[in-house]
Short mmCIF file of C-alpha atoms and ligand atoms in Angstrom, two decimals:
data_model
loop_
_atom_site.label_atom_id
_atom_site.label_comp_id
_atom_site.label_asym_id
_atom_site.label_seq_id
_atom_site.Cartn_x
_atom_site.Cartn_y
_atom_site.Cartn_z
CA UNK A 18 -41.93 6.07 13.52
CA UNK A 19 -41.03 7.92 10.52
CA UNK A 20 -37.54 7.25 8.66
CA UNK A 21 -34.92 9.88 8.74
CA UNK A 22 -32.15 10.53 6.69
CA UNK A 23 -29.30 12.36 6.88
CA UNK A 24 -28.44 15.33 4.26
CA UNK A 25 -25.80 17.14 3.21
CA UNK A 26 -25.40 20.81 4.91
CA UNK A 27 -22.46 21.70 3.71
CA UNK A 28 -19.41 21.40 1.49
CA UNK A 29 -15.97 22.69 1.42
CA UNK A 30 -12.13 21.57 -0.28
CA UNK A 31 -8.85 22.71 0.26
CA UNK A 32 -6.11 22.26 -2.47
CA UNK A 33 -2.75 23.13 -1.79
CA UNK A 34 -0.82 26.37 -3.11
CA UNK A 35 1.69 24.59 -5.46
CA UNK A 36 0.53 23.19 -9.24
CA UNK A 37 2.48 20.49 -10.97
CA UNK A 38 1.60 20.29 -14.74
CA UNK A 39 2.13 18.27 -17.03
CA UNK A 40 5.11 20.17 -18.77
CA UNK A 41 6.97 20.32 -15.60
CA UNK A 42 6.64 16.18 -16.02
CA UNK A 43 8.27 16.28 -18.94
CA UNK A 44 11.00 18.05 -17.36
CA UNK A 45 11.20 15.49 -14.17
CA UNK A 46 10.21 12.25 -16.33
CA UNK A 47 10.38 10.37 -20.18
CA UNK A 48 6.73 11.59 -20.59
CA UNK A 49 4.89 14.31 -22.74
CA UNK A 50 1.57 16.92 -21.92
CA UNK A 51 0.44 14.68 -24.90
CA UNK A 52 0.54 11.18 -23.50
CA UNK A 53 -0.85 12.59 -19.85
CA UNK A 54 -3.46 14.28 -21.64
CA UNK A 55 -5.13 11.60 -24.15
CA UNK A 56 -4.31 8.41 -21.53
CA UNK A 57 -5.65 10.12 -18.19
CA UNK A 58 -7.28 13.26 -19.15
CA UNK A 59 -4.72 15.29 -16.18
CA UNK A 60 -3.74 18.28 -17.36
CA UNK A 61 -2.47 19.92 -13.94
CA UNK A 62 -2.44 18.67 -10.12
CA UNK A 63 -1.84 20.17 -6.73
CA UNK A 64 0.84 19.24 -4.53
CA UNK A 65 1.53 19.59 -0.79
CA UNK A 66 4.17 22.26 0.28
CA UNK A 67 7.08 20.52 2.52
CA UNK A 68 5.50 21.13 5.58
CA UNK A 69 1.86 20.66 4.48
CA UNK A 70 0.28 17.32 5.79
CA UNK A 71 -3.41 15.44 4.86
CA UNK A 72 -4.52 16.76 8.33
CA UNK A 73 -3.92 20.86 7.33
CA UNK A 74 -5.99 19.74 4.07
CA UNK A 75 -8.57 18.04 5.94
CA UNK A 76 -8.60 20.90 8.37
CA UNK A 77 -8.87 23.45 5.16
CA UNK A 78 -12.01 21.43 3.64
CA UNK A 79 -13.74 20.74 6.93
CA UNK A 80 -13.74 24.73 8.00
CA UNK A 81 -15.66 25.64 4.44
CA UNK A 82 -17.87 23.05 4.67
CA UNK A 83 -19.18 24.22 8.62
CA UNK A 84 -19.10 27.76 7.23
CA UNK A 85 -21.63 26.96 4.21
CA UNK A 86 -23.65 24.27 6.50
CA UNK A 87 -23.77 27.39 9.18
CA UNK A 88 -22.64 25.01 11.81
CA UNK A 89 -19.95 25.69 14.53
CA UNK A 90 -17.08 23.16 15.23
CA UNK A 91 -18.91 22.76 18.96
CA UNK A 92 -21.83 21.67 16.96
CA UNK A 93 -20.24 18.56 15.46
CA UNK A 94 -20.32 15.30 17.27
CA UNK A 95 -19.06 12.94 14.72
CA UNK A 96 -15.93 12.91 12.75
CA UNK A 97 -14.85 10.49 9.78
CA UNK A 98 -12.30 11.17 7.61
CA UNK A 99 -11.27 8.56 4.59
CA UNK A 100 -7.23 8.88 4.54
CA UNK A 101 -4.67 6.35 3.02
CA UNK A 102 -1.93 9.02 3.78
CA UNK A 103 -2.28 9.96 7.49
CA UNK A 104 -0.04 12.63 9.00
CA UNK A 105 1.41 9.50 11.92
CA UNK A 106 0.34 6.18 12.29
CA UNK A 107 -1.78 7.50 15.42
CA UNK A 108 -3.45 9.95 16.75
CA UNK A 109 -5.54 9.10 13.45
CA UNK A 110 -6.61 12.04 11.29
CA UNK A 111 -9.90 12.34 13.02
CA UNK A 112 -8.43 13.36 16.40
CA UNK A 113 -5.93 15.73 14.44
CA UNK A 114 -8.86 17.35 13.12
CA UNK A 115 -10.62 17.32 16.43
CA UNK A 116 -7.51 19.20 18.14
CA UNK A 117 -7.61 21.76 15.01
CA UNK A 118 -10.98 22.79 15.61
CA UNK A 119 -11.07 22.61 19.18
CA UNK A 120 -13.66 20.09 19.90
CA UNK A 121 -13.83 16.37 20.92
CA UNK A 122 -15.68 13.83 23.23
CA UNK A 123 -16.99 12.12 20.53
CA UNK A 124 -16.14 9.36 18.24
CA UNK A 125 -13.21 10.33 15.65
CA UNK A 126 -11.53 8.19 13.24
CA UNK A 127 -9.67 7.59 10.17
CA UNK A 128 -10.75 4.64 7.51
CA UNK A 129 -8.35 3.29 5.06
CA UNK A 130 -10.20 2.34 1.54
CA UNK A 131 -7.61 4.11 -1.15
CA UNK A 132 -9.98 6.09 -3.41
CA UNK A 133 -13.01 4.49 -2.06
CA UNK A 134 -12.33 6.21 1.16
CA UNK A 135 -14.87 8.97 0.75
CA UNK A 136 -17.56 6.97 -0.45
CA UNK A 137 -17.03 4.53 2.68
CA UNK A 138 -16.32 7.53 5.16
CA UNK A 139 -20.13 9.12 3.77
CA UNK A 140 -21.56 5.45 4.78
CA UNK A 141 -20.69 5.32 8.06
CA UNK A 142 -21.54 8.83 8.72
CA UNK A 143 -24.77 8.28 7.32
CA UNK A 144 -25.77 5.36 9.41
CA UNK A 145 -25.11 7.26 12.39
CA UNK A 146 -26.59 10.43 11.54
CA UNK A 147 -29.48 8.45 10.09
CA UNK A 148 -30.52 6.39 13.48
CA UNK A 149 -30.16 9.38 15.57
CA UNK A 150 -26.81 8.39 16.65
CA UNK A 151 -25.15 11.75 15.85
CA UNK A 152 -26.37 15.04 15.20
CA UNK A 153 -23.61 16.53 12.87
CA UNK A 154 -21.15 14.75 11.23
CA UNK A 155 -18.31 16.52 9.46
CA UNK A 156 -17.03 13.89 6.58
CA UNK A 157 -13.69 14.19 4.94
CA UNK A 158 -11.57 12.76 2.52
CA UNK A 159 -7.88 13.52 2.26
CA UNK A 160 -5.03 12.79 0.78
CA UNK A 161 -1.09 13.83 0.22
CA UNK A 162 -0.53 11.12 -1.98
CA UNK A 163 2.36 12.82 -3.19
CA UNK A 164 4.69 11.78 -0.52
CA UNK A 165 4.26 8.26 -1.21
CA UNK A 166 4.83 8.30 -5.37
CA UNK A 167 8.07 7.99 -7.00
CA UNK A 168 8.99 10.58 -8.94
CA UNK A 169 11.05 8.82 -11.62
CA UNK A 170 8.65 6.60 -12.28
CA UNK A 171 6.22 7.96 -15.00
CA UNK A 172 3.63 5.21 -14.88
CA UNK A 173 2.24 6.58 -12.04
CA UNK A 174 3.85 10.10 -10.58
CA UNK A 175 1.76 11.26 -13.96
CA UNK A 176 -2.21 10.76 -12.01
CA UNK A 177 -1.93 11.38 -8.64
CA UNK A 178 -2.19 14.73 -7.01
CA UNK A 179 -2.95 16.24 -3.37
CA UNK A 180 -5.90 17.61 -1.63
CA UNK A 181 -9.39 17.29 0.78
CA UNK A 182 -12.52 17.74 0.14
CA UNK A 183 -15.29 17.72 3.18
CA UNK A 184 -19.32 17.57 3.90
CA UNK A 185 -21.58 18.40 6.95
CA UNK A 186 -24.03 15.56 7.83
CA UNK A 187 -27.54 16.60 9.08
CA UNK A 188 -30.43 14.88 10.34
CA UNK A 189 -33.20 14.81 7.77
CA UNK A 190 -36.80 13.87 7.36
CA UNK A 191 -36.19 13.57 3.56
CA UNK A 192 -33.85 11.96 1.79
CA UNK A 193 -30.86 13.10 1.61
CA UNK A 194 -28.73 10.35 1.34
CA UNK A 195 -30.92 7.76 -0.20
CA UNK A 196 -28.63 4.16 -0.78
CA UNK A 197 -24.83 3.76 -0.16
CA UNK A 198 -23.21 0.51 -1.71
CA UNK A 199 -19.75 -0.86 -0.46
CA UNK A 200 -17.72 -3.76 -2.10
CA UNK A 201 -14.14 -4.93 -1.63
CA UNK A 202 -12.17 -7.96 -3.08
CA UNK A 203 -8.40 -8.52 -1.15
CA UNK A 204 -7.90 -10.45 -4.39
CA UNK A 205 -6.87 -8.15 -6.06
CA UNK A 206 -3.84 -6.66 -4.06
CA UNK A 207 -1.11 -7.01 -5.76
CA UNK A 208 -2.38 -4.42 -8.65
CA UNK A 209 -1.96 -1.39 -6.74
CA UNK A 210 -0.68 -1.65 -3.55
CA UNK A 211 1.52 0.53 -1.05
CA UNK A 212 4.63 -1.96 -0.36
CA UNK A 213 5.40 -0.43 3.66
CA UNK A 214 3.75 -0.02 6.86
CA UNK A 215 4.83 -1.05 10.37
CA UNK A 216 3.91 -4.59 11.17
CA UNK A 217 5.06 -6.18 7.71
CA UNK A 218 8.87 -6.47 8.74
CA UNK A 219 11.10 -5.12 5.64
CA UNK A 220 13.58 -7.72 4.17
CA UNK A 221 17.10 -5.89 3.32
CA UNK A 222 17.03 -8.03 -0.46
CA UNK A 223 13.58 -6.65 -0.61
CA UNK A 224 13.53 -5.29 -4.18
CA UNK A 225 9.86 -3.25 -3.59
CA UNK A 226 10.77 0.60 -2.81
CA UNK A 227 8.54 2.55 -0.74
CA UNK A 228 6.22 3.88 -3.22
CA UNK A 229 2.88 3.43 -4.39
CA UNK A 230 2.97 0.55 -6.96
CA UNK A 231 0.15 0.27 -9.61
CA UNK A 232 -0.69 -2.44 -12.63
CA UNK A 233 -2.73 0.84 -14.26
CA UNK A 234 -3.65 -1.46 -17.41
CA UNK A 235 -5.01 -3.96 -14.93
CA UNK A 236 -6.16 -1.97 -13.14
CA UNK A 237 -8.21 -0.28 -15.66
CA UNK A 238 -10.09 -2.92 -16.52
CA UNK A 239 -11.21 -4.46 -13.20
CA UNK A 240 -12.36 -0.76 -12.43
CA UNK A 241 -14.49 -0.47 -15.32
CA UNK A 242 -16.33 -3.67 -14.91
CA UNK A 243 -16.67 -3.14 -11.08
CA UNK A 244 -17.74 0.13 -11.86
CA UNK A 245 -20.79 -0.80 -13.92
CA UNK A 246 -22.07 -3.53 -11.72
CA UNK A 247 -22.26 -0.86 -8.72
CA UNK A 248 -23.95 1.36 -10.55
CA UNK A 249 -26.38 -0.79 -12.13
CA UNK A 250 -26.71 -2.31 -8.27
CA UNK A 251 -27.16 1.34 -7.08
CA UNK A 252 -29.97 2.20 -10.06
CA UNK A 253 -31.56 -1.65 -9.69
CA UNK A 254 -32.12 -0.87 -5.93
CA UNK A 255 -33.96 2.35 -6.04
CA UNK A 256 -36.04 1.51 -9.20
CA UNK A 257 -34.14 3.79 -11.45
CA UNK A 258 -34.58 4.47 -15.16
CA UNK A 259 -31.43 4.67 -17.37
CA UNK A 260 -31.14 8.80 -17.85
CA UNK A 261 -32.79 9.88 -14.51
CA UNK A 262 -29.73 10.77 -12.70
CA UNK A 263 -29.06 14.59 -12.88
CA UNK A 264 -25.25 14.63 -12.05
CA UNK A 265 -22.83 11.63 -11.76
CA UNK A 266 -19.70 12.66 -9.47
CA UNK A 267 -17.27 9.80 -10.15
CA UNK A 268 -13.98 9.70 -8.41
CA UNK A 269 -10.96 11.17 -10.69
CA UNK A 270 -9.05 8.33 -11.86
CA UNK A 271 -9.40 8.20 -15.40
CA UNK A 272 -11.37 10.22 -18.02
CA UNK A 273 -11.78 6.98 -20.14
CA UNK A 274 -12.92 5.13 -17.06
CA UNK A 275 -15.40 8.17 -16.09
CA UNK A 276 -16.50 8.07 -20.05
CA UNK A 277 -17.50 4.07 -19.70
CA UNK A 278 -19.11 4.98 -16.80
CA UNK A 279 -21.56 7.69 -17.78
CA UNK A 280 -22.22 5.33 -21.21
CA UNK A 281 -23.39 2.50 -18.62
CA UNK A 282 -25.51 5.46 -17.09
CA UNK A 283 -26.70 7.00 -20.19
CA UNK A 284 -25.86 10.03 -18.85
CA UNK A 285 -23.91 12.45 -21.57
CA UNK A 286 -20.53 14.21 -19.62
CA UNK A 287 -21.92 17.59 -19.68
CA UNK A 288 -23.84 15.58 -16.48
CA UNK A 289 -20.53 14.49 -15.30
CA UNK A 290 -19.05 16.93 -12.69
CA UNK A 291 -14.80 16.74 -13.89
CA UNK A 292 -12.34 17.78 -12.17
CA UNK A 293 -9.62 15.44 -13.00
CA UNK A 294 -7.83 18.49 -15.90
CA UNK A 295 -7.32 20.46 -12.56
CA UNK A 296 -6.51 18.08 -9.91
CA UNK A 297 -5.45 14.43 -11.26
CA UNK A 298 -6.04 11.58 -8.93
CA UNK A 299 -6.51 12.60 -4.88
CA UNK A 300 -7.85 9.93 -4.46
CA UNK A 301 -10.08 9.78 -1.20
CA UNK A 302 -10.41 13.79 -1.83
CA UNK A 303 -11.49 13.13 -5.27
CA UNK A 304 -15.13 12.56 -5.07
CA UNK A 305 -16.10 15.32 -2.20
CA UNK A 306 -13.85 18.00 -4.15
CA UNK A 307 -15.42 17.51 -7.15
CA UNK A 308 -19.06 17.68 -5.45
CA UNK A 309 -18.13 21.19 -3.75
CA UNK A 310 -17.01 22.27 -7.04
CA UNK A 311 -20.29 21.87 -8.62
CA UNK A 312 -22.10 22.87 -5.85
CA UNK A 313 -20.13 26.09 -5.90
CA UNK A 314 -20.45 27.18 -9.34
CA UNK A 315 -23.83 26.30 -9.54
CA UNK A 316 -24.20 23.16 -11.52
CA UNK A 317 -25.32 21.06 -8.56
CA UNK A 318 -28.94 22.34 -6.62
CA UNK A 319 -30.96 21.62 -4.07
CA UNK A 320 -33.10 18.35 -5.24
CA UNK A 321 -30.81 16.78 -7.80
CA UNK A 322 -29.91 13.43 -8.10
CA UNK A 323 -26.36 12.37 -7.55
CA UNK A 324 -24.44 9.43 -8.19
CA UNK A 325 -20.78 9.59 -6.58
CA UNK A 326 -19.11 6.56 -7.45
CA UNK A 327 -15.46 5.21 -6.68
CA UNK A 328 -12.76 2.73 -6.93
CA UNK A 329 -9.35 2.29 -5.63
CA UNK A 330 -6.59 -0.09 -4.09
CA UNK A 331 -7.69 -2.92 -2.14
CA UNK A 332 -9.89 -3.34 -4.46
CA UNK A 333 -12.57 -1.69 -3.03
CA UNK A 334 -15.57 0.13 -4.61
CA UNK A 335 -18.48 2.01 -4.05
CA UNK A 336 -21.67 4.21 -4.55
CA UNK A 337 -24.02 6.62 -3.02
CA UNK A 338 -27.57 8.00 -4.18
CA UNK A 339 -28.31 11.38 -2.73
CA UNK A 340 -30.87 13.65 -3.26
CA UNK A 341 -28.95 17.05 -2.87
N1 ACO B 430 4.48 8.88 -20.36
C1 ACO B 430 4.79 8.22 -21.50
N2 ACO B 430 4.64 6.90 -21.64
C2 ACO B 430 4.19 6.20 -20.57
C3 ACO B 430 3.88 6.80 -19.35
C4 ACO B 430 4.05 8.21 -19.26
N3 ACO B 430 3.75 8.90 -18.15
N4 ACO B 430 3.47 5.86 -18.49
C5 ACO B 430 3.51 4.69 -19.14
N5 ACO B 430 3.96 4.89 -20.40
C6 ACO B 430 4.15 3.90 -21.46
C7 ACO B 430 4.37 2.51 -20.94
O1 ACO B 430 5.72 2.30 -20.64
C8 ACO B 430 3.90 1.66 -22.11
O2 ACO B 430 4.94 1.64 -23.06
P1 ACO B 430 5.21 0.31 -23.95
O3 ACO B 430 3.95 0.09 -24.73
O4 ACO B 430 6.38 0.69 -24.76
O5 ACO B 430 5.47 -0.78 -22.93
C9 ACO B 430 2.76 2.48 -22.72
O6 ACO B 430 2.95 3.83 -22.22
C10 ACO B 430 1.37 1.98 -22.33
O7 ACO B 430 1.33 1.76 -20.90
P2 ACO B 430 0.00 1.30 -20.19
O8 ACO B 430 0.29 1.14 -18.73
O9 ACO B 430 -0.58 0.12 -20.93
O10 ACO B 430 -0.92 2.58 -20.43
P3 ACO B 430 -2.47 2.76 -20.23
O11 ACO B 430 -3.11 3.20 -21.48
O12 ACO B 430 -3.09 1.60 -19.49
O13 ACO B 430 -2.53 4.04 -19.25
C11 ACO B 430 -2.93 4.47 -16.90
C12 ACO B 430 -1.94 3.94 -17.97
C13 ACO B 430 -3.21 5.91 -17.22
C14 ACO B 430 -2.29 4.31 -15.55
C15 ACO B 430 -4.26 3.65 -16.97
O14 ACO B 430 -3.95 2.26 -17.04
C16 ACO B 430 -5.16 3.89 -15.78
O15 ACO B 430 -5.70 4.95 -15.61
N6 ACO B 430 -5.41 2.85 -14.98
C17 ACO B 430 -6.37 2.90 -13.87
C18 ACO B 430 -5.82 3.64 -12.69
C19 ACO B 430 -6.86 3.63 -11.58
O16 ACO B 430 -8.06 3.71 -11.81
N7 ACO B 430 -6.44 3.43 -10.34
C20 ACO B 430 -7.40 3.25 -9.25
C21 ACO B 430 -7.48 4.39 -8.38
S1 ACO B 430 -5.91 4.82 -7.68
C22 ACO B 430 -5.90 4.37 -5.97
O17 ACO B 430 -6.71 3.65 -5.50
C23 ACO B 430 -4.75 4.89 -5.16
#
């Protein structure tokens, strides 16, 4: 029996109306377009309106990505969306989306992997659409990751930013999506970490508010190291010569992180598809939003190589090979 692969159809985002930049920081924090700027590489990000949630976002990216992939929502039967910031605890994001487009009967679902969410989200979509389990999976990653930052504090209201970003899974007798690669390490949770929930019971002398809280310096170097060792994994695998990628599509954490990256790589960052200046740090939404950017203004064709890489709290980490 011959292999088959799934491929990506289609690709859509949706950003939200309202842009936060840098000098309106100033204004809210102790921090300057100068430090943002040389430390991150963020020069502007998108953030929800009030009443926006991650599910109108998701819904946003998922309806461009159908429309390019010429599919119809009755046509999907497979829905994964990679969410740390879920509209309600349940119905997951997946059903939300399902009662947005009208469809359902089939398997929907949220997974929670910080900025790695995409990357992981693509995975299990691909071994499904891969083995014939389902026909057309719609894959999303989104995020309103502004509603769980605190604004006064500058280490880390400064990176993160809202958004989704979405792809269309097809069935494929080429590749497609060639290797994924997932890693995680609960080691490291204390160096960026979302303090809340609903089963850890709050203590009323508990100092921790409820707001994303991040060791970035840490952080930072954990991410580059992990970083390299999935790519080299992900080149080692598929018999890969340094240079023979086309485009690298990292997530949007860090320029100097994306830099160390594409060195490992020997890629130079004109083959680095940024988007980071315009959006900062969506996390899950990063990686498929920067894809359909490229895709859309033409850098990214039919038959490239990608590498979409990513790395986020947890730790978790991960890769995926596709030929476009
Ligand atoms: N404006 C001005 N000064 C600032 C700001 C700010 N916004 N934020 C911090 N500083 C100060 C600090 O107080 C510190 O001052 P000090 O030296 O007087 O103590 C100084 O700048 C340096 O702080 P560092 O934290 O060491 O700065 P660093 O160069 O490491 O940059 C950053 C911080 C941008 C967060 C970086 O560490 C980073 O990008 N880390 C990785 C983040 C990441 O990849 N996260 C994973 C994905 S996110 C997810 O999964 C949800």
């Amino acid at each position: 029996m011959t292999k088959m692969y799934s491929r990506i159809s289609g690709t859509g985002r949706c950003l939200p109306e309202r842009i936060l930049t840098n000098a309106d920081l100033a204004q809210m924090v102790d921090t300057s377009d100068e430090w943002i700027r040389t430390r991150t590489g963020i020069e502007r990000r998108h953030i929800a309106a009030e009443d926006q949630t991650t599910t109108d976002l998701a819904e946003g990216a998922a309806r461009q990505a159908m429309e390019v992939a010429g599919v119809a929502p009755g046509d999907i039967d497979f829905l994964v969306v990679g969410t740390t910031t879920p509209d309600v605890v349940f119905p997951n994001v997946g059903c939300l989306v399902q009662e947005r487009l009208g469809i359902g009967g089939f398997a929907a679902f949220s997974l929670e992997a910080a900025c790695s969410g995409f990357i992981y989200a693509l995975s299990v979509a691909d071994q499904f659409v891969s083995s014939g389990k389902a026909r057309r999976a719609l894959v999303i990653g989104a995020e309103t990751l502004s509603r769980i930052i605190d604004w006064n504090d500058r280490s880390t209201c400064v990176i993160f930013g809202d958004g989704a970003g979405a792809v269309v899974l097809e069935p494929s007798d080429e590749p497609g999506i060639i290797s994924t690669h997932l890693r995680a390490d609960g080691q490291y949770k204390d160096l960026l970490y979302h303090p809340y929930g609903t089963s850890k019971k709050q203590q009323a002398d508990d100092d921790e508010q409820p707001f994303l809280q991040m060791k970035g310096n840490e952080v930072f170097k954990v991410a580059v190291r992990r970083l390299e060792s999935i790519v080299d994994e992900t080149m080692a695998t598929n018999n890969l010569e340094r240079g023979s990628i086309d485009w690298l599509i990292p997530h949007q954490a860090n320029l100097r992180i994306i830099q160390l990256t594409a060195k490992r790589l020997g890629m130079s960052m004109e083959k680095v598809i940024m988007t980071l200046r315009d959006h900062g740090n969506t996390s899950a939404a990063s990686v498929p939003m920067a894809l359909d950017v490229a895709v859309r203004d033409g850098r990214v064709n039919r038959g490239d190589l990608l590498l979409l890489e990513a790395f986020g709290g947890g730790f978790t980490w991960g890769s995926a090979l596709i030929r476009y």
